[in-house]
CSV table of N, CA and C in Angstrom, one decimal:
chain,number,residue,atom,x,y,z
A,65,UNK,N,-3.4,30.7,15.8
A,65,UNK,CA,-3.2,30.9,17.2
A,65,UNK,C,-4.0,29.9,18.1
A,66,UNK,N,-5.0,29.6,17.8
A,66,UNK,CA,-6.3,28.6,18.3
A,66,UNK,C,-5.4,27.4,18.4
A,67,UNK,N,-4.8,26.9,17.2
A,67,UNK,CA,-4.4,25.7,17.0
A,67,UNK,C,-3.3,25.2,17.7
A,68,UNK,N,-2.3,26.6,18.0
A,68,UNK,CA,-1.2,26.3,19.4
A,68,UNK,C,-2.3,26.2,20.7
A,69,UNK,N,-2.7,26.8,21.1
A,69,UNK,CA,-3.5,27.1,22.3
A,69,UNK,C,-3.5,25.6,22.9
A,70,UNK,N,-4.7,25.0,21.7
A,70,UNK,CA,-4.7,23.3,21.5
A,70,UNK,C,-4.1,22.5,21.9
A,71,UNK,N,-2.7,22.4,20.8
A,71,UNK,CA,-1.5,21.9,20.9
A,71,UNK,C,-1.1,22.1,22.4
A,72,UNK,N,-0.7,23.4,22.9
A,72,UNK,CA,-0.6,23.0,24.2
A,72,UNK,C,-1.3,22.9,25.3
A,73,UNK,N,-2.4,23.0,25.1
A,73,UNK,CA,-3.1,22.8,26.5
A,73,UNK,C,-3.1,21.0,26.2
A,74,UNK,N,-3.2,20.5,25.0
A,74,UNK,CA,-3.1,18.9,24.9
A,74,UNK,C,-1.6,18.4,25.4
A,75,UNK,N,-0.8,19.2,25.1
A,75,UNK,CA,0.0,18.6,25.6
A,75,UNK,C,0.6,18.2,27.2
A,76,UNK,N,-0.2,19.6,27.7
A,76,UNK,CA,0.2,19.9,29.3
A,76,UNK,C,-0.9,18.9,30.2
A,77,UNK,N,-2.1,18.1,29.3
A,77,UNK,CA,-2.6,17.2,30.0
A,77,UNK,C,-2.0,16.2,30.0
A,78,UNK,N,-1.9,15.6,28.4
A,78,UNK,CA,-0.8,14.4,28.5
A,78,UNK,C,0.7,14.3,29.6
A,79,UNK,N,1.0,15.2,29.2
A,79,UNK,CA,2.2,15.0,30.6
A,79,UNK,C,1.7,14.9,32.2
A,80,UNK,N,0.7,15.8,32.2
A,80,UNK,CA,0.0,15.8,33.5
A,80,UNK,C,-0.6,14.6,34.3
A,81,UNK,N,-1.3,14.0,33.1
A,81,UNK,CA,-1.7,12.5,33.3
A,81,UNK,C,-0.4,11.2,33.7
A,82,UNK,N,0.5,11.7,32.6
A,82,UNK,CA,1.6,10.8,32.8
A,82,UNK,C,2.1,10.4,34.4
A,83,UNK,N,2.4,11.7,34.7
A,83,UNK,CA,3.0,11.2,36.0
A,83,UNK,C,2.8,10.7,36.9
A,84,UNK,N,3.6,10.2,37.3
A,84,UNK,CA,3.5,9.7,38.8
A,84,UNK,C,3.4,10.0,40.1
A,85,UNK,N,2.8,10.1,41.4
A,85,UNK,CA,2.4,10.5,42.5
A,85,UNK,C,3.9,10.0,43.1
A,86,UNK,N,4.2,11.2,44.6
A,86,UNK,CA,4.9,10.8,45.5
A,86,UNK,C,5.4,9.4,45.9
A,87,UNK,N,3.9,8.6,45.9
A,87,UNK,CA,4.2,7.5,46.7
A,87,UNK,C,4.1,6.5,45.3
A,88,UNK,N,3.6,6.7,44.2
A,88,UNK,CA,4.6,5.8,43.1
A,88,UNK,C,5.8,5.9,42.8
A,89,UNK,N,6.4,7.5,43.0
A,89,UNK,CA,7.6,7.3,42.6
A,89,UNK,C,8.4,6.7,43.6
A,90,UNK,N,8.1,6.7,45.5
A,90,UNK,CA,8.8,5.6,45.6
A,90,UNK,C,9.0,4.1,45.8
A,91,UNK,N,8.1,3.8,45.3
A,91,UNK,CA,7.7,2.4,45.2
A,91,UNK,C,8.7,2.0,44.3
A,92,UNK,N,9.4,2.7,43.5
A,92,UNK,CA,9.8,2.1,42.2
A,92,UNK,C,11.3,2.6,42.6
A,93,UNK,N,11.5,1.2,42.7
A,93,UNK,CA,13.2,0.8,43.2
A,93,UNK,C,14.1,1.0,42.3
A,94,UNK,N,15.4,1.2,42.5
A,94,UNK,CA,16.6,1.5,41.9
A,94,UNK,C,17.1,-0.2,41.1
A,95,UNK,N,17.7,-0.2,39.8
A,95,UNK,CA,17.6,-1.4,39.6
A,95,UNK,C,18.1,-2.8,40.6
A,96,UNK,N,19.3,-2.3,41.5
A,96,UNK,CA,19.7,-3.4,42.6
A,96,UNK,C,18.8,-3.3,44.0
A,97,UNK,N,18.0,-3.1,43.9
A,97,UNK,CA,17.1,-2.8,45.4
A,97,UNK,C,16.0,-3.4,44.6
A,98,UNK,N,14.6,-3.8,46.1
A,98,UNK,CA,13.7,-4.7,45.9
A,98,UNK,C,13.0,-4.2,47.3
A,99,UNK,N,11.6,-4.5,47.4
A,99,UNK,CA,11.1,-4.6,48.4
A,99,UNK,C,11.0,-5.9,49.1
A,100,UNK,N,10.9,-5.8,50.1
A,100,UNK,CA,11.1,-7.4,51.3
A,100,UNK,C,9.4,-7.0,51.8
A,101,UNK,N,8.5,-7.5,51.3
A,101,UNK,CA,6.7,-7.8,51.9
A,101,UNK,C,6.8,-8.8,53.2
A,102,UNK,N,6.3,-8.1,54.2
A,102,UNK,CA,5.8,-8.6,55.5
A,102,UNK,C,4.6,-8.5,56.2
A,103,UNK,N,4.0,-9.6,56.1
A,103,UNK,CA,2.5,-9.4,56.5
A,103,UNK,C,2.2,-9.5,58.2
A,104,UNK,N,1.1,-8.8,58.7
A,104,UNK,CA,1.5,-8.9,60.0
A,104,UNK,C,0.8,-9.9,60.7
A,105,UNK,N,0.2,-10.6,59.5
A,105,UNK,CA,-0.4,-11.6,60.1
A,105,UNK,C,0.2,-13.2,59.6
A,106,UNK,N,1.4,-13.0,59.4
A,106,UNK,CA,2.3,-14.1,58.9
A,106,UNK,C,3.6,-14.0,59.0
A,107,UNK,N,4.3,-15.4,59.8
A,107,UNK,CA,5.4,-15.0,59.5
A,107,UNK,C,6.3,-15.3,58.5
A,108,UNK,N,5.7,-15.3,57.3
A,108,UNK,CA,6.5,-15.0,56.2
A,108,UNK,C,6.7,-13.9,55.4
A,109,UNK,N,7.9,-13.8,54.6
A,109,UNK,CA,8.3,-12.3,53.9
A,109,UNK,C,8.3,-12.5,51.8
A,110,UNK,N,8.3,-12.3,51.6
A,110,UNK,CA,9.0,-12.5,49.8
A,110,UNK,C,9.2,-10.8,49.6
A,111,UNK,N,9.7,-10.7,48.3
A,111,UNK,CA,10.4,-9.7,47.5
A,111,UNK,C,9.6,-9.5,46.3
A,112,UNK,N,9.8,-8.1,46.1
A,112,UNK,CA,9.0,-7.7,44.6
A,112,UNK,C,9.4,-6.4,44.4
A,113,UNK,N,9.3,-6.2,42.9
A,113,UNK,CA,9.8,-5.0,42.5
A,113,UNK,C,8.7,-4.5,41.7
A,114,UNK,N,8.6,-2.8,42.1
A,114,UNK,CA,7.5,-2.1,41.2
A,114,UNK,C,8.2,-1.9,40.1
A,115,UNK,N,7.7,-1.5,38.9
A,115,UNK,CA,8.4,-1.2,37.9
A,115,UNK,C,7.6,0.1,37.2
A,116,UNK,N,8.2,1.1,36.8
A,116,UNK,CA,7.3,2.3,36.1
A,116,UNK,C,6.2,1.8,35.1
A,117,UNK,N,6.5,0.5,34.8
A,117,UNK,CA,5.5,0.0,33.6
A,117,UNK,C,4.2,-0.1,34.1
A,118,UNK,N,4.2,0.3,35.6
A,118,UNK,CA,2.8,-0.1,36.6
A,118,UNK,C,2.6,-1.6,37.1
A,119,UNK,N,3.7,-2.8,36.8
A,119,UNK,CA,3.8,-4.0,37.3
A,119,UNK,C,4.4,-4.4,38.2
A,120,UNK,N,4.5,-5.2,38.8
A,120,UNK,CA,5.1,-5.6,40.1
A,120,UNK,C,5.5,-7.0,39.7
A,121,UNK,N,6.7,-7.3,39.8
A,121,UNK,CA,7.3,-8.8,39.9
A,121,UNK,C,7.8,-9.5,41.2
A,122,UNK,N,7.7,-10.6,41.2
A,122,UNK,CA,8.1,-11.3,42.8
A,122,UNK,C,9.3,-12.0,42.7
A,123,UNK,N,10.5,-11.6,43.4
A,123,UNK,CA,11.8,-12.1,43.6
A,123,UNK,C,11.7,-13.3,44.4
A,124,UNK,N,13.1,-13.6,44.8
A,124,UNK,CA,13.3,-14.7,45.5
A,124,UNK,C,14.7,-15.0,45.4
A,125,UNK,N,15.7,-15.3,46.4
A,125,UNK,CA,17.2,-15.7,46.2
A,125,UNK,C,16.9,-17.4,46.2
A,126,UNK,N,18.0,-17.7,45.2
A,126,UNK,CA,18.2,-18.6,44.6
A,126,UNK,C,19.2,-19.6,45.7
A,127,UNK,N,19.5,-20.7,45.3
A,127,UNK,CA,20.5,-21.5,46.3
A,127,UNK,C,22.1,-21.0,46.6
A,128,UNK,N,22.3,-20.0,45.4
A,128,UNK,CA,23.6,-19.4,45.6
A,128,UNK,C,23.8,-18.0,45.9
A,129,UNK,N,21.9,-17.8,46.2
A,129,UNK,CA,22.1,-16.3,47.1
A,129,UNK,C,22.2,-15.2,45.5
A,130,UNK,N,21.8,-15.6,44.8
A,130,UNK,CA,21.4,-14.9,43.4
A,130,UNK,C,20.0,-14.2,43.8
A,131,UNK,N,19.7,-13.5,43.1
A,131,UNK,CA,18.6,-12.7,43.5
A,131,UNK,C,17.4,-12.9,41.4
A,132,UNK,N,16.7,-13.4,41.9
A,132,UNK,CA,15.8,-13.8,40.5
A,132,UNK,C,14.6,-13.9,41.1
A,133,UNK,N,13.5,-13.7,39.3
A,133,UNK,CA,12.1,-13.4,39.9
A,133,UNK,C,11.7,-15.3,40.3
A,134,UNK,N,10.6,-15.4,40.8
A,134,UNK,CA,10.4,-16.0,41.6
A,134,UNK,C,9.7,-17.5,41.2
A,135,UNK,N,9.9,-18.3,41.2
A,135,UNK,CA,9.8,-20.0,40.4
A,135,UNK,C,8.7,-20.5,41.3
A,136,UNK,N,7.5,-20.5,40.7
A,136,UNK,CA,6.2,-21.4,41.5
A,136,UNK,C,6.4,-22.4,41.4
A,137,UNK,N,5.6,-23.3,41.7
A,137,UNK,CA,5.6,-24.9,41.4
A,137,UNK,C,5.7,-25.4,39.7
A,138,UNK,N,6.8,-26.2,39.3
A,138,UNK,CA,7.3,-26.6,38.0
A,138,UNK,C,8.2,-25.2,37.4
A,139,UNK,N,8.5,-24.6,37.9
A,139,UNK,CA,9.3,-23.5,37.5
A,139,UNK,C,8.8,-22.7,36.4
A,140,UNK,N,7.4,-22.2,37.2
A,140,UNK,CA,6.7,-21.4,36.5
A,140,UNK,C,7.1,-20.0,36.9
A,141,UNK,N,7.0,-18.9,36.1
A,141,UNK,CA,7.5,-17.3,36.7
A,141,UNK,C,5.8,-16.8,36.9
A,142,UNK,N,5.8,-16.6,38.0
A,142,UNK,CA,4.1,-16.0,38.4
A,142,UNK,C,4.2,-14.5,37.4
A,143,UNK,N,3.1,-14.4,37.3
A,143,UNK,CA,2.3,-13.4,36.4
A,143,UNK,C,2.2,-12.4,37.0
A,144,UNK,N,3.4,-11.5,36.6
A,144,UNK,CA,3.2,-9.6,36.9
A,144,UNK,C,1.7,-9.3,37.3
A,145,UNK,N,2.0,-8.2,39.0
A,145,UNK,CA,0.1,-7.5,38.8
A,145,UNK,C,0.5,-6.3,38.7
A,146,UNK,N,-0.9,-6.2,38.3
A,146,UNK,CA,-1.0,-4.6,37.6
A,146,UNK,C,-1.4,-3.4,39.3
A,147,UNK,N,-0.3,-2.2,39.4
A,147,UNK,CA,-0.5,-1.7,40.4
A,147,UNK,C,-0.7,-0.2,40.3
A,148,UNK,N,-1.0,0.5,41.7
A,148,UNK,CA,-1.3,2.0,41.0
A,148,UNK,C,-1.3,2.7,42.2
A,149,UNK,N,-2.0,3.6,43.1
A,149,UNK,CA,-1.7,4.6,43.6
A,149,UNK,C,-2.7,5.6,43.9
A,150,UNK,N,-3.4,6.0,44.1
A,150,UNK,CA,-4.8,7.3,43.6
A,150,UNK,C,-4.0,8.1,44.8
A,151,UNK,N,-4.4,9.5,44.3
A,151,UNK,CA,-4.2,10.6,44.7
A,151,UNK,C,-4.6,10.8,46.2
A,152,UNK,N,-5.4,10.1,46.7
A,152,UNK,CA,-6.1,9.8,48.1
A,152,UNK,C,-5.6,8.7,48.9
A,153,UNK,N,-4.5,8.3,48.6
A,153,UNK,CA,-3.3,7.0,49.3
A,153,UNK,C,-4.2,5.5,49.2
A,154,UNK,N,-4.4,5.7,48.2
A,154,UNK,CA,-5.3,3.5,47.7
A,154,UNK,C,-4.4,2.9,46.7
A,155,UNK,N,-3.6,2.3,47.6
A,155,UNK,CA,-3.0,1.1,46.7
A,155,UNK,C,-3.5,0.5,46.2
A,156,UNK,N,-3.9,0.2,44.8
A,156,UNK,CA,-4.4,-1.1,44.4
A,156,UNK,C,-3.6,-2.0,43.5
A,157,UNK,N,-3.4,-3.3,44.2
A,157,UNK,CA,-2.3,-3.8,43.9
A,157,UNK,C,-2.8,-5.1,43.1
A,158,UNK,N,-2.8,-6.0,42.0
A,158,UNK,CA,-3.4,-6.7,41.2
A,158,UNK,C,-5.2,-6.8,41.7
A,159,UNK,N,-5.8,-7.5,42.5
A,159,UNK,CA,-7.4,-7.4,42.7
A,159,UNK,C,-7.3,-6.9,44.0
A,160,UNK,N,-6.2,-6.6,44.4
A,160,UNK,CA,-7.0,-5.9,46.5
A,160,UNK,C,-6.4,-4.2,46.2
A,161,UNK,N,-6.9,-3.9,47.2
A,161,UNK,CA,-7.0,-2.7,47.5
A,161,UNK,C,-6.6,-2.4,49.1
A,162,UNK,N,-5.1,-1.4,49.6
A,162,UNK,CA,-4.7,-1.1,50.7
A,162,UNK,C,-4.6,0.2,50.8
A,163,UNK,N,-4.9,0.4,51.9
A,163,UNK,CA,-4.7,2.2,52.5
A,163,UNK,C,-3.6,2.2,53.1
A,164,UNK,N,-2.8,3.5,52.2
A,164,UNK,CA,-1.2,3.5,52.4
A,164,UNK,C,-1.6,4.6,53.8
A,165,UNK,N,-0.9,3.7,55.1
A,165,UNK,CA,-0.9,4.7,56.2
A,165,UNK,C,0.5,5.5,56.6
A,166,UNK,N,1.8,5.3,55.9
A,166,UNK,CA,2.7,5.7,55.9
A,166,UNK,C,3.5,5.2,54.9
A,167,UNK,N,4.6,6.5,54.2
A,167,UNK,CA,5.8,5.8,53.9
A,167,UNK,C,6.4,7.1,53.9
A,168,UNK,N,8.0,6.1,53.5
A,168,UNK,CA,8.8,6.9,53.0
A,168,UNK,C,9.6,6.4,51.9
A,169,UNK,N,10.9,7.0,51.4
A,169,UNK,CA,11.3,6.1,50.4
A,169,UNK,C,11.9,4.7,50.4
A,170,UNK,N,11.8,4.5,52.0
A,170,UNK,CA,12.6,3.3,52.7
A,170,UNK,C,11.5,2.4,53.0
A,171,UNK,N,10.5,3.0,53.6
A,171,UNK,CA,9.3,1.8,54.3
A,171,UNK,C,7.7,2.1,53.9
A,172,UNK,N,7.0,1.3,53.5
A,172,UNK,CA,5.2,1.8,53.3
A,172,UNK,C,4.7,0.8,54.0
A,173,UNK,N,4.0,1.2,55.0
A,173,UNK,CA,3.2,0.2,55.7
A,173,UNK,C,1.4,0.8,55.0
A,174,UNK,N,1.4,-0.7,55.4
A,174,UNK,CA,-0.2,-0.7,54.1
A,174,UNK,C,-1.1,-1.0,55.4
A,175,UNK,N,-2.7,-0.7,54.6
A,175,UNK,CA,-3.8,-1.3,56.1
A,175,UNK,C,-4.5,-2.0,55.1
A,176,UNK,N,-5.4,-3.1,55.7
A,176,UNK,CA,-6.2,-4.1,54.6
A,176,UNK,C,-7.5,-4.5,55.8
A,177,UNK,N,-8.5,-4.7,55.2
A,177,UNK,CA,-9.3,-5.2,56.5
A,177,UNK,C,-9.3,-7.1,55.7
A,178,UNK,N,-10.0,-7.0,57.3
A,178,UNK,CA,-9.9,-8.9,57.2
A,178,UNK,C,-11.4,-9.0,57.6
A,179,UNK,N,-12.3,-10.3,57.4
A,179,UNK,CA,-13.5,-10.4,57.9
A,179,UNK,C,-13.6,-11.0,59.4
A,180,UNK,N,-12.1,-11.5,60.0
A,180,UNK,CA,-12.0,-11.8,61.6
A,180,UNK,C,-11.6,-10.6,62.4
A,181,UNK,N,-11.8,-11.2,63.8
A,181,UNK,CA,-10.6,-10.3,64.7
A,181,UNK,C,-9.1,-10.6,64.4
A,182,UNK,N,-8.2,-9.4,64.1
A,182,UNK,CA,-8.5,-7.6,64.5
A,182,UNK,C,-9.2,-7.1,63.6
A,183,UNK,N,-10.1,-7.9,62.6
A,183,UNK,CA,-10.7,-6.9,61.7
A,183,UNK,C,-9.7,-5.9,60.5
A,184,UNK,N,-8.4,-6.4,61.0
A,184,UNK,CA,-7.8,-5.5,59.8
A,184,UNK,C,-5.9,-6.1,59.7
A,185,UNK,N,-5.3,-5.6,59.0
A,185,UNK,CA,-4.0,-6.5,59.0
A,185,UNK,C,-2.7,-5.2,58.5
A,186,UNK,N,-1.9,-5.7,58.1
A,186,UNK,CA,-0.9,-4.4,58.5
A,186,UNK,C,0.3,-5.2,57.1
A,187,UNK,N,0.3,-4.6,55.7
A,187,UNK,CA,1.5,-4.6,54.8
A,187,UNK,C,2.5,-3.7,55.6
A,188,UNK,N,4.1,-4.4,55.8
A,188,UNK,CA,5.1,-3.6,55.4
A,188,UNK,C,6.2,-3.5,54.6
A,189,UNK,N,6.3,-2.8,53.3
A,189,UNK,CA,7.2,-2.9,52.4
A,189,UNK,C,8.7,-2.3,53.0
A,190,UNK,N,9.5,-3.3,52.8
A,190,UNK,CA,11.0,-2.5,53.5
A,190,UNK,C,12.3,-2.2,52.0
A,191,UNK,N,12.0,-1.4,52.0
A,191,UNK,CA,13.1,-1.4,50.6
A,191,UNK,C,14.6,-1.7,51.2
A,192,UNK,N,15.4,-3.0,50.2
A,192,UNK,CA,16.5,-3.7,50.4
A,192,UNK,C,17.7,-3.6,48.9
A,193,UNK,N,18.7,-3.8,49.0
A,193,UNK,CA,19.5,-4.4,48.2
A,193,UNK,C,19.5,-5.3,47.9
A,194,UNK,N,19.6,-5.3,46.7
A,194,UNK,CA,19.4,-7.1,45.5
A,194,UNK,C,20.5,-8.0,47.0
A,195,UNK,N,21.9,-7.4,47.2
A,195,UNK,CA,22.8,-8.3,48.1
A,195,UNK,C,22.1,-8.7,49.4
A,196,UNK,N,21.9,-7.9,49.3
A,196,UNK,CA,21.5,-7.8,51.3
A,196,UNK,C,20.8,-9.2,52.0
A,197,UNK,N,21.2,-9.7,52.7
A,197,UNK,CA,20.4,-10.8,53.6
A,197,UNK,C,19.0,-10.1,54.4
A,198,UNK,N,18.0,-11.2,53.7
A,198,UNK,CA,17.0,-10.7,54.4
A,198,UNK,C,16.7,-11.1,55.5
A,199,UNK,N,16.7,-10.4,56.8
A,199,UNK,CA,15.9,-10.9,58.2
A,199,UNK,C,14.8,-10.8,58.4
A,200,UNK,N,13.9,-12.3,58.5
A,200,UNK,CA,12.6,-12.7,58.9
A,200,UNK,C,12.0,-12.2,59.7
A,201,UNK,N,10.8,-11.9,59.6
A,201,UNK,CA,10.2,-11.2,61.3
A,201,UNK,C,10.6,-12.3,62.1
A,202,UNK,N,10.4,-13.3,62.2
A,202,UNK,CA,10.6,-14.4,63.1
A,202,UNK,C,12.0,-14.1,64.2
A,203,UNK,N,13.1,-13.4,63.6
A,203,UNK,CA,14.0,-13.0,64.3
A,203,UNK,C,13.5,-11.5,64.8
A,204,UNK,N,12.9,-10.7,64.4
A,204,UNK,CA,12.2,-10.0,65.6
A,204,UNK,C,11.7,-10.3,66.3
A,205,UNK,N,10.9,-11.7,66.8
A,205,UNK,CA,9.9,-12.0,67.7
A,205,UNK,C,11.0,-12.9,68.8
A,206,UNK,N,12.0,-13.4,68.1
A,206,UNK,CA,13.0,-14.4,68.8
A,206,UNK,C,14.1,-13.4,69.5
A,207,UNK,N,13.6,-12.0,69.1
A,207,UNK,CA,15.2,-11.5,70.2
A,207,UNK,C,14.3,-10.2,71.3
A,208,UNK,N,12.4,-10.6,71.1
A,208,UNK,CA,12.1,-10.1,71.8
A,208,UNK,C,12.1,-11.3,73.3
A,209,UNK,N,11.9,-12.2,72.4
A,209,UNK,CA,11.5,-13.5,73.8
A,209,UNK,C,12.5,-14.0,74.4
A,210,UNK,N,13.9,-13.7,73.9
A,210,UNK,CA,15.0,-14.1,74.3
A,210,UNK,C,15.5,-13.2,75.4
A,211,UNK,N,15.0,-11.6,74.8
A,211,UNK,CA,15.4,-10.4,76.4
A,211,UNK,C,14.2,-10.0,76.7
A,212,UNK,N,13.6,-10.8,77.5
A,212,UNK,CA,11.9,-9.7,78.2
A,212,UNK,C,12.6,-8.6,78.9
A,213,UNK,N,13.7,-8.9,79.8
A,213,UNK,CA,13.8,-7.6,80.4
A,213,UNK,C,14.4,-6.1,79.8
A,214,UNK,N,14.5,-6.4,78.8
A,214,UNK,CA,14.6,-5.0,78.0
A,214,UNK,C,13.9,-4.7,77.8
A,215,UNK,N,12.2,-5.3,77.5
A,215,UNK,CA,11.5,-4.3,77.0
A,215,UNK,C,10.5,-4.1,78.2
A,216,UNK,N,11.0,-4.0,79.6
A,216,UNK,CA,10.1,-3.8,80.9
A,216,UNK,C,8.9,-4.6,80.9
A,217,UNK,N,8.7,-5.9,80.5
A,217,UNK,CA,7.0,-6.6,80.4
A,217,UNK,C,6.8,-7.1,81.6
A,218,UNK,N,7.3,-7.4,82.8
A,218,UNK,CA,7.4,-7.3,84.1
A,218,UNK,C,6.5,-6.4,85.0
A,219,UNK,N,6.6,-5.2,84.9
A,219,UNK,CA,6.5,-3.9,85.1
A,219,UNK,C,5.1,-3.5,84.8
């Protein structure tokens, strides 16, 4: 009787350990979807996918609009980082560490401090389709300067 007891109480930690939190499970994209990374202090974006193995790979479309992981300089594939989650919302994503201030299974905006002013900086992961055209923040900033008077800055 002892020896089941064992048996399962070992077993019900192994599984317990296993899983995954809320905000891992949505990090981890469907095989044709990807996240689009937007820093807020850059206006550039790239792609990456979580994977349940705890890894993250970095995409990139190709010249014919192919969707593949991502070619450094000499057509090297950058080296998977190791990522995770704690129960208390701390991303830790290969050597940094972000405080998840929101998500859902569509968007997670991350917080990071910086050692200048503002003192802190802003991930947003936007979950996409492998197809999908990605739009640059830069066309967010270009269709605010293009209509000031929509957004009352006048006023």
């Amino acid at each position: 009787m002892k020896t089941k007891f064992y048996v399962l109480t070992l077993t019900f930690v192994l599984i317990g350990c296993s899983k995954l939190n809320p905000i891992e499970k949505s990090l981890i994209a469907k095989p044709d979807e990807h996240w689009v990374y937007y820093n807020s202090n850059s206006s550039h974006f790239t792609h990456f996918k979580f994977n349940k193995d705890k890894l993250s790979h970095r995409y990139e479309s190709n010249s014919n609009g192919e969707f593949q992981k991502y070619l450094a300089k000499n057509d090297t594939v950058e080296i998977p980082l190791k990522w995770s989650v704690t129960k208390d919302s701390i991303f830790s994503w290969g050597d940094f560490k972000y405080d998840v201030v929101s998500y859902t299974d569509n968007c997670i905006v991350l917080n990071y401090l910086i050692k200048t002013k503002p003192f802190s900086g802003y991930i947003f992961l936007v979950k996409q389709k492998d197809n999908e055209i990605t739009i640059g923040p830069g066309a967010i900033e270009h269709k605010r300067s293009k209509h000031p008077e929509k957004y009352n800055l006048s006023k």
